[in-house]
N, CA and C of each residue as an Amber inpcrd file, in Angstrom:
protein
   564
   0.8340000  -1.1590000   0.0000000   0.0000000   0.0000000   0.0000000
   0.8880000   1.2330000   0.0000000   0.5800000   2.1580000  -0.8460000
   1.3880000   3.3750000  -0.9450000   0.6200000   4.5350000  -0.3450000
   1.3530000   5.4920000   0.1380000   0.7280000   6.6590000   0.7550000
   0.7330000   7.8550000  -0.1800000   1.3230000   7.6790000  -1.3400000
   1.3720000   8.7800000  -2.2850000   2.6230000   9.6320000  -2.1250000
   3.4000000   9.3480000  -1.1110000   4.6510000  10.0980000  -0.9290000
   5.6780000   9.5950000  -1.9340000   6.4040000  10.5090000  -2.4960000
   7.4030000  10.0640000  -3.4720000   8.5100000   9.2640000  -2.7880000
   8.9820000   8.2720000  -3.4850000  10.0730000   7.4790000  -2.9270000
  11.3450000   8.3120000  -2.9880000  12.1200000   8.2940000  -1.9210000
  13.3310000   9.1260000  -1.9050000  14.3480000   8.6070000  -2.9180000
  14.9430000   9.5380000  -3.6160000  15.9880000   9.1590000  -4.5600000
  17.3230000   9.5820000  -3.9680000  18.2080000   8.6340000  -3.8500000
  19.5270000   8.9000000  -3.3040000  20.4980000   9.0730000  -4.4650000
  21.4290000   9.9770000  -4.3030000  22.3990000  10.1300000  -5.3830000
  23.2510000   8.8760000  -5.5130000  23.6820000   8.6030000  -6.7130000
  24.4950000   7.4130000  -6.9460000  25.8100000   7.5490000  -6.1920000
  26.1940000   6.4570000  -5.5410000  27.4660000   6.4660000  -4.8180000
  28.6050000   6.5110000  -5.8180000  29.6160000   7.3140000  -5.5330000
  30.7390000   7.3550000  -6.4750000  31.4940000   6.0300000  -6.4630000
  32.0510000   5.6970000  -7.6090000  32.8100000   4.4520000  -7.7190000
  34.0850000   4.5510000  -6.9030000  34.4270000   3.4700000  -6.2220000
  35.6830000   3.4260000  -5.4890000  36.8080000   3.2300000  -6.4780000
  37.9110000   3.8940000  -6.2390000  39.0490000   3.7300000  -7.1290000
  39.6530000   2.3400000  -6.9270000  40.4160000   1.9130000  -7.8950000
  41.0490000   0.5930000  -7.7920000  42.0140000   0.5480000  -6.6230000
  42.6790000   1.6560000  -6.3650000  43.6290000   1.6900000  -5.2490000
  42.9110000   1.4610000  -3.9330000  41.7920000   2.1410000  -3.7210000
  41.0440000   1.9740000  -2.4680000  40.4380000   0.5890000  -2.3620000
  40.2000000  -0.0600000  -3.4930000  39.6190000  -1.3890000  -3.4560000
  40.6710000  -2.4450000  -3.1480000  41.8220000  -2.3570000  -3.8090000
  42.8020000  -3.4320000  -3.7170000  43.9190000  -3.1840000  -2.7100000
  44.0560000  -1.9770000  -2.1600000  45.1160000  -1.7090000  -1.1960000
  44.9740000  -2.5560000   0.0760000  43.7960000  -2.6500000   0.6890000
  43.6970000  -3.5100000   1.8770000  43.9980000  -4.9800000   1.5670000
  43.5730000  -5.4560000   0.4070000  43.8620000  -6.8290000   0.0220000
  45.3600000  -7.0260000  -0.1760000  46.0160000  -6.0580000  -0.8060000
  47.4570000  -6.1480000  -1.0170000  48.2340000  -6.1170000   0.2870000
  47.8050000  -5.2540000   1.2240000  48.4710000  -5.1990000   2.5230000
  48.2990000  -6.5070000   3.2980000  47.1240000  -7.0880000   3.2390000
  46.8890000  -8.3610000   3.9280000  47.7390000  -9.4760000   3.3070000
  47.8160000  -9.5170000   1.9850000  48.6320000 -10.5340000   1.3180000
  50.1090000 -10.3450000   1.6560000  50.5720000  -9.0860000   1.6950000
  51.9600000  -8.8120000   2.0440000  52.2550000  -9.2690000   3.4740000
  51.3420000  -8.9990000   4.4020000  51.5270000  -9.4030000   5.7960000
  51.5910000 -10.9240000   5.9300000  50.6960000 -11.6200000   5.2560000
  50.6910000 -13.0860000   5.3090000  51.9740000 -13.6410000   4.7060000
  52.4250000 -13.0610000   3.5990000  53.6500000 -13.5140000   2.9560000
  54.8670000 -13.2650000   3.8430000  54.9080000 -12.1350000   4.5210000
  56.0170000 -11.8450000   5.4380000  56.0640000 -12.8640000   6.5770000
  54.9210000 -13.1480000   7.1790000  54.8780000 -14.1020000   8.2890000
  55.2610000 -15.4960000   7.8120000  54.7490000 -15.9020000   6.6520000
  55.0760000 -17.2220000   6.1140000  56.5710000 -17.3350000   5.8390000
  57.1670000 -16.3000000   5.2420000  58.5950000 -16.3440000   4.9290000
  59.4350000 -16.3790000   6.2050000  59.0180000 -15.6530000   7.2440000
  59.7470000 -15.7050000   8.5140000  59.6770000 -17.0980000   9.1370000
  58.5290000 -17.7350000   9.0360000  58.4290000 -19.0920000   9.5930000
  59.2480000 -20.0880000   8.7800000  59.3160000 -19.9200000   7.4710000
  60.1290000 -20.8170000   6.6430000  61.6100000 -20.6620000   6.9890000
  62.0690000 -19.4110000   7.1180000  63.4740000 -19.1700000   7.4640000
  63.7630000 -19.6620000   8.8790000  62.8400000 -19.4630000   9.8010000
  63.0300000 -19.9500000  11.1690000  63.0830000 -21.4690000  11.2000000
  62.3220000 -22.1430000  10.3530000  62.3670000 -23.5990000  10.2890000
  63.6670000 -24.1000000   9.6790000  64.2130000 -23.3580000   8.7220000
  65.4500000 -23.7770000   8.0710000  66.6670000 -23.4870000   8.9380000
  66.6310000 -22.4110000   9.7020000  67.7730000 -22.0750000  10.5640000
  67.3550000 -22.2640000  12.0110000  67.0940000 -21.1790000  12.6760000
  66.5840000 -21.2380000  14.0450000  65.8330000 -19.9500000  14.3320000
  65.0430000 -19.9730000  15.3590000  64.2870000 -18.7870000  15.7340000
  65.2010000 -17.6620000  16.1900000  66.3270000 -18.0270000  16.8100000
  67.2620000 -17.0130000  17.2800000  67.9150000 -16.2920000  16.1010000
  68.2070000 -17.0150000  15.0260000  68.8040000 -16.3870000  13.8390000
  67.8240000 -15.3950000  13.2040000  66.5540000 -15.7470000  13.1660000
  65.5450000 -14.8380000  12.6190000  65.4210000 -13.6090000  13.5140000
  65.4630000 -13.8130000  14.8190000  65.4140000 -12.6860000  15.7490000
  66.5930000 -11.7490000  15.5250000  67.7990000 -12.3010000  15.3890000
  68.9790000 -11.4760000  15.1370000  68.8670000 -10.7380000  13.8010000
  68.2980000 -11.3950000  12.8090000  68.1080000 -10.7620000  11.5010000
  67.1410000  -9.5830000  11.5970000  66.0690000  -9.7540000  12.3540000
  65.1010000  -8.6680000  12.5280000  65.7000000  -7.5070000  13.3280000
  66.4770000  -7.8020000  14.3590000  67.1170000  -6.7510000  15.1480000
  68.1490000  -6.0130000  14.2990000  68.9190000  -6.7440000  13.4900000
  69.9090000  -6.1090000  12.6150000  69.2200000  -5.1930000  11.6000000
  68.0990000  -5.6140000  11.0600000  67.3540000  -4.7720000  10.1290000
  66.8490000  -3.5070000  10.7950000  66.3780000  -3.6320000  12.0380000
  65.8890000  -2.4630000  12.7680000  67.0170000  -1.4730000  13.0350000
  68.1690000  -1.9890000  13.4740000  69.3080000  -1.1110000  13.7720000
  69.8170000  -0.4520000  12.4920000  69.9540000  -1.2110000  11.4110000
  70.4250000  -0.6490000  10.1440000  69.4460000   0.4020000   9.6200000
  68.1590000   0.1400000   9.7280000  67.1540000   1.1070000   9.2880000
  67.2220000   2.3990000  10.0730000  67.4070000   2.3080000  11.3820000
  67.4830000   3.5290000  12.1870000  68.7460000   4.3230000  11.8550000
  69.8690000   3.6440000  11.5700000  71.0940000   4.3450000  11.1760000
  70.8940000   5.0450000   9.8400000  70.2520000   4.3730000   8.8920000
  70.0170000   4.9600000   7.5740000  69.1150000   6.1920000   7.6820000
  68.0500000   6.1030000   8.4580000  67.1390000   7.2450000   8.6260000
  67.8710000   8.4100000   9.2880000  68.6870000   8.1190000  10.2770000
  69.4170000   9.1820000  10.9710000  70.3990000   9.8670000  10.0230000
  71.1290000   9.1090000   9.2190000  72.0920000   9.7010000   8.2780000
  71.3810000  10.5260000   7.2110000  70.2740000  10.0110000   6.6810000
  69.5380000  10.7470000   5.6470000  68.9440000  12.0290000   6.2180000
  68.4470000  11.9820000   7.4370000  67.9000000  13.1780000   8.0680000
  68.9760000  14.2200000   8.3270000  70.1340000  13.7740000   8.7880000
  71.2350000  14.7230000   9.0010000  71.6830000  15.3440000   7.6900000
  71.7560000  14.5360000   6.6350000  72.1850000  15.0710000   5.3420000
  71.1700000  16.0860000   4.8160000  69.8800000  15.7850000   4.9770000
  68.8540000  16.7290000   4.5290000  68.9200000  18.0270000   5.3340000
  69.1340000  17.9160000   6.6480000  69.2200000  19.1080000   7.4820000
  70.4560000  19.9250000   7.1330000  71.5790000  19.2570000   6.8700000
  72.8070000  19.9690000   6.4880000  72.6160000  20.6900000   5.1510000
  71.9750000  20.0360000   4.1700000  71.7110000  20.6750000   2.8820000
  70.7920000  21.8830000   3.0340000  69.8050000  21.7700000   3.9110000
  68.8970000  22.8870000   4.1590000  69.6400000  24.0510000   4.7970000
  70.4950000  23.7690000   5.7820000  71.2730000  24.8300000   6.4250000
  72.1860000  25.5250000   5.4310000  72.8670000  24.7570000   4.5870000
  73.7580000  25.3560000   3.5930000  72.9820000  26.2380000   2.6230000
  71.8300000  25.7770000   2.2060000  71.0290000  26.5640000   1.2650000
  70.5190000  27.8420000   1.9080000  70.1170000  27.7760000   3.1660000
  69.6310000  28.9710000   3.8470000  70.7550000  29.9630000   4.1040000
  71.9640000  29.4720000   4.3780000  73.0930000  30.3720000   4.5810000
  73.4900000  31.0640000   3.2830000  73.2930000  30.3830000   2.1600000
  73.5990000  30.9840000   0.8680000  72.4690000  31.8890000   0.3960000
  71.3540000  31.8610000   1.0750000  70.2460000  32.7570000   0.7530000
  69.3210000  32.2300000  -0.3130000  69.3110000  30.9620000  -0.5680000
  68.4280000  30.4100000  -1.5960000  67.6230000  29.2520000  -1.0610000
  66.8750000  28.6790000  -1.9650000  66.0870000  27.4980000  -1.6210000
  66.9530000  26.2640000  -1.8090000  66.7080000  25.2160000  -1.0550000
  67.4960000  23.9970000  -1.2390000  67.2750000  23.4130000  -2.6290000
  68.3700000  23.0830000  -3.2910000  68.2550000  22.5370000  -4.6430000
  67.9640000  21.0540000  -4.5770000  67.2780000  20.5740000  -5.5790000
  66.9390000  19.1530000  -5.5920000  68.1550000  18.3020000  -5.9060000
  69.2230000  18.8800000  -6.5010000  70.4050000  18.0880000  -6.8120000
  71.1820000  17.7390000  -5.5410000  71.1830000  18.6380000  -4.5490000
  71.8860000  18.3490000  -3.3030000  71.1360000  17.3540000  -2.4420000
  69.8400000  17.3990000  -2.4620000  69.0510000  16.5750000  -1.5530000
  68.3880000  15.3990000  -2.2530000  68.8840000  15.0380000  -3.4230000
  68.2300000  13.9430000  -4.1480000  68.4200000  12.6350000  -3.3910000
  67.3660000  11.9080000  -3.2560000  67.4480000  10.5950000  -2.6430000
  67.2330000  10.5640000  -1.1510000  67.1430000  11.7120000  -0.4780000
  66.9630000  11.6750000   0.9730000  65.6210000  11.0550000   1.3510000
  64.5730000  11.4040000   0.6320000  63.2580000  10.8430000   0.9420000
  63.2040000   9.3540000   0.6860000  63.7670000   8.9260000  -0.4300000
  63.7710000   7.4900000  -0.7330000  64.7000000   6.7380000   0.2140000
  65.7790000   7.3870000   0.6490000  66.6680000   6.7410000   1.6120000
  65.9490000   6.5690000   2.9530000  65.1740000   7.5840000   3.3510000
  64.4100000   7.4570000   4.5930000  63.3410000   6.3710000   4.4690000
  62.7040000   6.2920000   3.2970000  61.7140000   5.2290000   3.0790000
  62.3870000   3.8580000   3.1430000  63.5770000   3.7380000   2.5620000
  64.3140000   2.4820000   2.6410000  64.6490000   2.1260000   4.0720000
  65.0610000   3.1220000   4.8640000  65.3460000   2.8590000   6.2710000
  64.1050000   2.4490000   7.0380000  62.9750000   3.0610000   6.7210000
  61.7200000   2.6880000   7.3810000  61.3270000   1.2540000   7.0290000
  61.5050000   0.8860000   5.7670000  61.1890000  -0.4860000   5.3690000
  62.1390000  -1.4860000   6.0300000  63.3840000  -1.0790000   6.2780000
  64.3070000  -1.9640000   7.0020000  63.8710000  -2.1400000   8.4510000
  63.2790000  -1.1070000   9.0260000  62.8600000  -1.1860000  10.4270000
  61.6080000  -2.0370000  10.6150000  60.7790000  -2.1440000   9.5780000
  59.5660000  -2.9550000   9.6740000  59.9760000  -4.4280000   9.6860000
  59.4760000  -5.2030000  10.6410000  59.8760000  -6.6130000  10.6920000
  59.3850000  -7.3760000   9.4600000  60.2900000  -8.0770000   8.8370000
  59.9460000  -8.8870000   7.6790000  61.0810000  -8.8960000   6.6820000
  61.1790000  -9.9830000   5.9430000  62.2840000 -10.1330000   5.0050000
  62.0040000  -9.4570000   3.6690000  60.7610000  -9.4240000   3.2460000
  60.4340000  -8.7760000   1.9760000  60.6110000  -7.2680000   2.1090000
  60.1360000  -6.6990000   3.2050000  60.3070000  -5.2640000   3.4180000
  61.7870000  -4.9190000   3.5580000  62.5870000  -5.8200000   4.1590000
  64.0260000  -5.5860000   4.2410000  64.6630000  -5.5870000   2.8600000
  64.2480000  -6.4970000   2.0040000  64.8100000  -6.5640000   0.6560000
  64.4550000  -5.3110000  -0.1470000  63.2100000  -4.8510000  -0.0350000
  62.7990000  -3.6360000  -0.7490000  63.5200000  -2.4200000  -0.1660000
  63.6950000  -2.3820000   1.1510000  64.4190000  -1.2890000   1.7910000
  65.8700000  -1.2400000   1.3490000  66.5250000  -2.4000000   1.2670000
  67.9050000  -2.4270000   0.7840000  67.9830000  -2.0100000  -0.6740000
  66.9830000  -2.3740000  -1.4540000  66.9480000  -1.9790000  -2.8660000
  66.8340000  -0.4630000  -3.0070000  66.0740000   0.1700000  -2.1110000
  65.9140000   1.6260000  -2.1620000  67.1670000   2.3790000  -1.7260000
  68.1340000   1.7030000  -1.1500000  69.3710000   2.3560000  -0.7390000
  70.3860000   2.4270000  -1.8740000  70.1240000   1.7840000  -2.9960000
  71.0400000   1.7830000  -4.1360000  70.7940000   3.0550000  -4.9420000
  71.8310000   3.8950000  -5.1560000  71.6370000   5.1870000  -5.8320000
  71.0060000   5.1070000  -7.2260000  71.3660000   4.1730000  -8.1260000
  70.6780000   4.1440000  -9.4270000  69.1800000   3.8570000  -9.3010000
  68.8220000   3.0330000  -8.3450000  67.3990000   2.7420000  -8.1250000
  66.6960000   3.9970000  -7.6050000  67.3470000   4.7370000  -6.7050000
  66.7710000   5.9800000  -6.1950000  66.5390000   6.9770000  -7.3240000
  67.5240000   7.0960000  -8.2210000  67.3830000   8.0510000  -9.3290000
  66.2540000   7.6370000 -10.2640000  66.1500000   6.3500000 -10.5640000
  65.0940000   5.8830000 -11.4710000  63.7130000   6.1060000 -10.8510000
  63.5650000   5.7800000  -9.5840000  62.2660000   5.9690000  -8.9200000
  61.9580000   7.4490000  -8.7840000  62.9740000   8.2700000  -8.4890000
  62.7690000   9.7160000  -8.3830000  62.3180000  10.3250000  -9.7060000
  62.9340000   9.9080000 -10.8200000  62.5170000  10.4170000 -12.1370000
  61.0930000   9.9790000 -12.4580000  60.7800000   8.7150000 -12.1580000
  59.4280000   8.2150000 -12.4260000  58.3930000   8.9840000 -11.5960000
  58.6930000   9.2220000 -10.3180000  57.7520000   9.9470000  -9.4530000
  57.5820000  11.3880000  -9.9320000  58.6710000  12.0160000 -10.3770000
  58.5700000  13.3950000 -10.8530000  57.7420000  13.4790000 -12.1330000
  57.9500000  12.5440000 -13.0540000  57.1430000  12.5400000 -14.2870000
  55.6780000  12.3070000 -13.9750000  55.3980000  11.3800000 -13.0820000
  54.0170000  11.0910000 -12.7170000  53.3620000  12.2990000 -12.0600000
  54.0760000  12.9580000 -11.1510000  53.5290000  14.1370000 -10.4770000
  53.2570000  15.2550000 -11.4750000  54.1900000  15.4930000 -12.3920000
  53.9820000  16.5370000 -13.4010000  52.7910000  16.2150000 -14.2920000
  52.6420000  14.9540000 -14.6880000  51.5180000  14.5670000 -15.5420000
  50.1920000  14.7470000 -14.8130000  50.1410000  14.3350000 -13.5560000
  48.9040000  14.4890000 -12.7810000  48.5800000  15.9560000 -12.5520000
  49.6050000  16.7850000 -12.3930000  49.3810000  18.2050000 -12.1910000
  48.8320000  18.8550000 -13.4540000  49.3300000  18.4370000 -14.6160000
  48.8160000  18.9900000 -15.8710000  47.3880000  18.5340000 -16.1390000
  47.0250000  17.3330000 -15.6860000  45.6850000  16.7950000 -15.9340000
  44.6690000  17.2590000 -14.9020000  45.0900000  18.0310000 -13.9160000
  44.1910000  18.4330000 -12.8300000  43.0520000  19.2820000 -13.3750000
  41.8630000  18.9310000 -12.9700000  40.6740000  19.6810000 -13.3760000
  40.5550000  20.9330000 -12.5130000  39.9320000  21.9840000 -13.0470000
  39.7480000  23.2030000 -12.2480000  38.9320000  22.9070000 -10.9970000
  39.3920000  23.4580000  -9.8890000  38.6810000  23.2910000  -8.6280000
  39.1430000  22.1100000  -7.8100000  40.1110000  21.3240000  -8.3130000
  40.6070000  20.1910000  -7.5440000  41.8500000  20.6130000  -6.7800000
  42.3200000  19.7240000  -5.9240000  43.4990000  20.0270000  -5.1320000
  44.7230000  20.2170000  -6.0170000  44.8250000  19.4520000  -7.0970000
  45.9470000  19.6090000  -8.0060000  45.9520000  20.9470000  -8.6990000
  44.7990000  21.5410000  -8.8550000  44.6940000  22.8440000  -9.4940000
  45.0690000  23.9690000  -8.5260000  45.2120000  23.6660000  -7.2530000
  45.5140000  24.6960000  -6.2710000  46.8650000  25.3430000  -6.5250000
  47.7850000  24.6130000  -7.1540000  49.0830000  25.1870000  -7.4680000
  48.9690000  26.2500000  -8.5510000  47.9160000  26.2310000  -9.3190000
  47.7730000  27.1250000 -10.4510000  46.7830000  28.2540000 -10.1860000
  46.1520000  28.3000000  -9.0330000  45.1250000  29.2930000  -8.7530000
  45.5350000  30.1960000  -7.6080000  44.9980000  31.3740000  -7.6230000
  45.1060000  32.2770000  -6.4820000  43.6880000  32.6540000  -6.1010000
  43.3650000  32.6030000  -4.8150000  42.0130000  32.9410000  -4.3680000
  42.1040000  34.0160000  -3.3000000  41.1390000  34.9060000  -3.3330000
  41.0270000  35.9270000  -2.3020000  39.6650000  35.7540000  -1.6410000
  39.6120000  36.0080000  -0.3570000  38.3490000  35.8960000   0.3490000
  37.8840000  37.2900000   0.7330000  36.7040000  37.6220000   0.3220000
  36.1500000  38.9280000   0.6300000  35.5700000  38.9190000   2.0320000
  35.3770000  40.1120000   2.6300000  34.8350000  40.1570000   3.9920000
  33.4500000  39.5320000   4.1250000  32.6690000  39.4950000   3.0270000
  31.3390000  38.9060000   3.1360000  31.3710000  37.3870000   3.0040000
  32.5700000  36.8120000   2.8710000  32.6870000  35.3640000   2.8420000
  32.7480000  34.7610000   1.4530000  32.5540000  35.5660000   0.4260000
  32.6090000  35.0430000  -0.9320000  34.0560000  34.8610000  -1.3560000
  34.3080000  33.8300000  -2.1220000  35.6430000  33.5540000  -2.6310000
  35.7100000  34.0370000  -4.0650000  36.7140000  34.8360000  -4.3560000
  36.8870000  35.3980000  -5.6870000  38.1690000  34.8320000  -6.2810000
  38.0740000  34.1990000  -7.4460000  39.2670000  33.7030000  -8.1120000
  39.9240000  34.8480000  -8.8590000  41.2350000  34.8300000  -8.8970000
  41.9350000  35.8740000  -9.6180000  43.4330000  35.6800000  -9.5500000
  44.1620000  36.6790000  -9.9820000  45.6100000  36.6450000  -9.9680000
  46.1090000  37.7280000  -9.0320000  47.2650000  37.4770000  -8.4550000
  47.9160000  38.4670000  -7.6150000  48.9670000  39.1510000  -8.4630000
  48.8800000  40.4630000  -8.5770000  49.8380000  41.2370000  -9.3670000
  50.6270000  42.1080000  -8.4100000  51.9490000  41.9590000  -8.4270000
  52.8230000  42.7350000  -7.5690000  53.5020000  43.7760000  -8.4420000
  53.3640000  45.0180000  -8.0470000  53.9840000  46.1060000  -8.8110000
  55.1480000  46.6580000  -8.0020000  56.3150000  46.5500000  -8.5620000
  57.5080000  47.0980000  -7.9360000  58.0430000  48.2210000  -8.8150000
  57.3140000  49.3230000  -8.8390000  57.7290000  50.4650000  -9.6450000
  58.4210000  51.4770000  -8.7520000  59.5820000  51.9870000  -9.1930000
  60.2400000  53.0140000  -8.3740000  59.4220000  54.3040000  -8.3950000
  59.4250000  54.9920000  -7.3010000  58.7010000  56.2520000  -7.2080000
  57.2440000  56.0880000  -6.8440000  56.8060000  54.8540000  -6.6120000
  55.4060000  54.6200000  -6.2700000  55.2880000  54.4520000  -4.7580000
  55.9140000  55.3880000  -4.0250000  55.9150000  55.3050000  -2.5690000
  54.8290000  56.1560000  -1.9390000  53.8550000  56.5640000  -2.7270000
  52.7780000  57.3870000  -2.1850000  51.9380000  56.5550000  -1.2440000
  51.6140000  57.0920000  -0.0850000  50.8020000  56.3070000   0.8560000
  49.3910000  56.1160000   0.3040000  48.9050000  54.9240000   0.4490000
  47.5630000  54.5960000  -0.0030000  46.6240000  54.7480000   1.1840000
  45.3360000  54.7180000   0.8890000  44.3530000  54.8210000   1.9690000
  44.4920000  53.5810000   2.8590000  44.1990000  53.7130000   4.1330000
  44.3660000  52.5620000   5.0380000  43.4590000  51.4020000   4.6330000
  44.0230000  50.2360000   4.7390000  43.2720000  49.0220000   4.3820000
  42.4380000  48.5670000   5.5730000  41.3100000  47.9550000   5.2790000
  40.4950000  47.4480000   6.4000000  41.2050000  46.2610000   7.0480000
  40.9480000  46.0450000   8.3140000  41.6010000  44.9070000   8.9710000
  41.0900000  43.5820000   8.4200000  41.9710000  42.6170000   8.4390000
  41.6000000  41.2760000   7.9930000  40.7660000  40.6130000   9.0780000
  39.6130000  40.1500000   8.7100000  38.7430000  39.4760000   9.6600000
  38.3890000  38.1300000   9.1140000  38.0230000  37.2630000   9.9590000
  37.6220000  35.9020000   9.5400000  36.1530000  35.7530000   9.6600000
């Protein structure tokens, strides 16, 4: 029996991306594979050898992260003392080196192997170039109004709360030191 009220229409749910669908499955498979491989190695050698291997990976990972962090901080200090921004040529590989150290610290043999692979400079350069190309491509494909488009837009907020899109123009003309009328205070 109907009451004559219209049935509610719900908007269609957006499709989940493949990454959001398969990432939990991939993480679970990786975890199971890590545990299985640790048990196989423990059965072939001894549990104490696996324990020593995991402790060695943790110590090596922490040393790698500490060295990469110090190198990044030293490069930043040098760049700031010279009065410029840190160049990517001086700090190349610090992020991937830290990721490699983090993977070494995570218990497991597969993560240790991937972490050691990330410590090799040619691998760091190849992954860095691939990540930079991918980031540039995604930035060029960004639709207006998305987060990727934020690098290309300037927005001003008016006191009435409206957002106005536009460009910021800075004029550095000599002799234009005439005082302007006082600006209203910035309010939220």
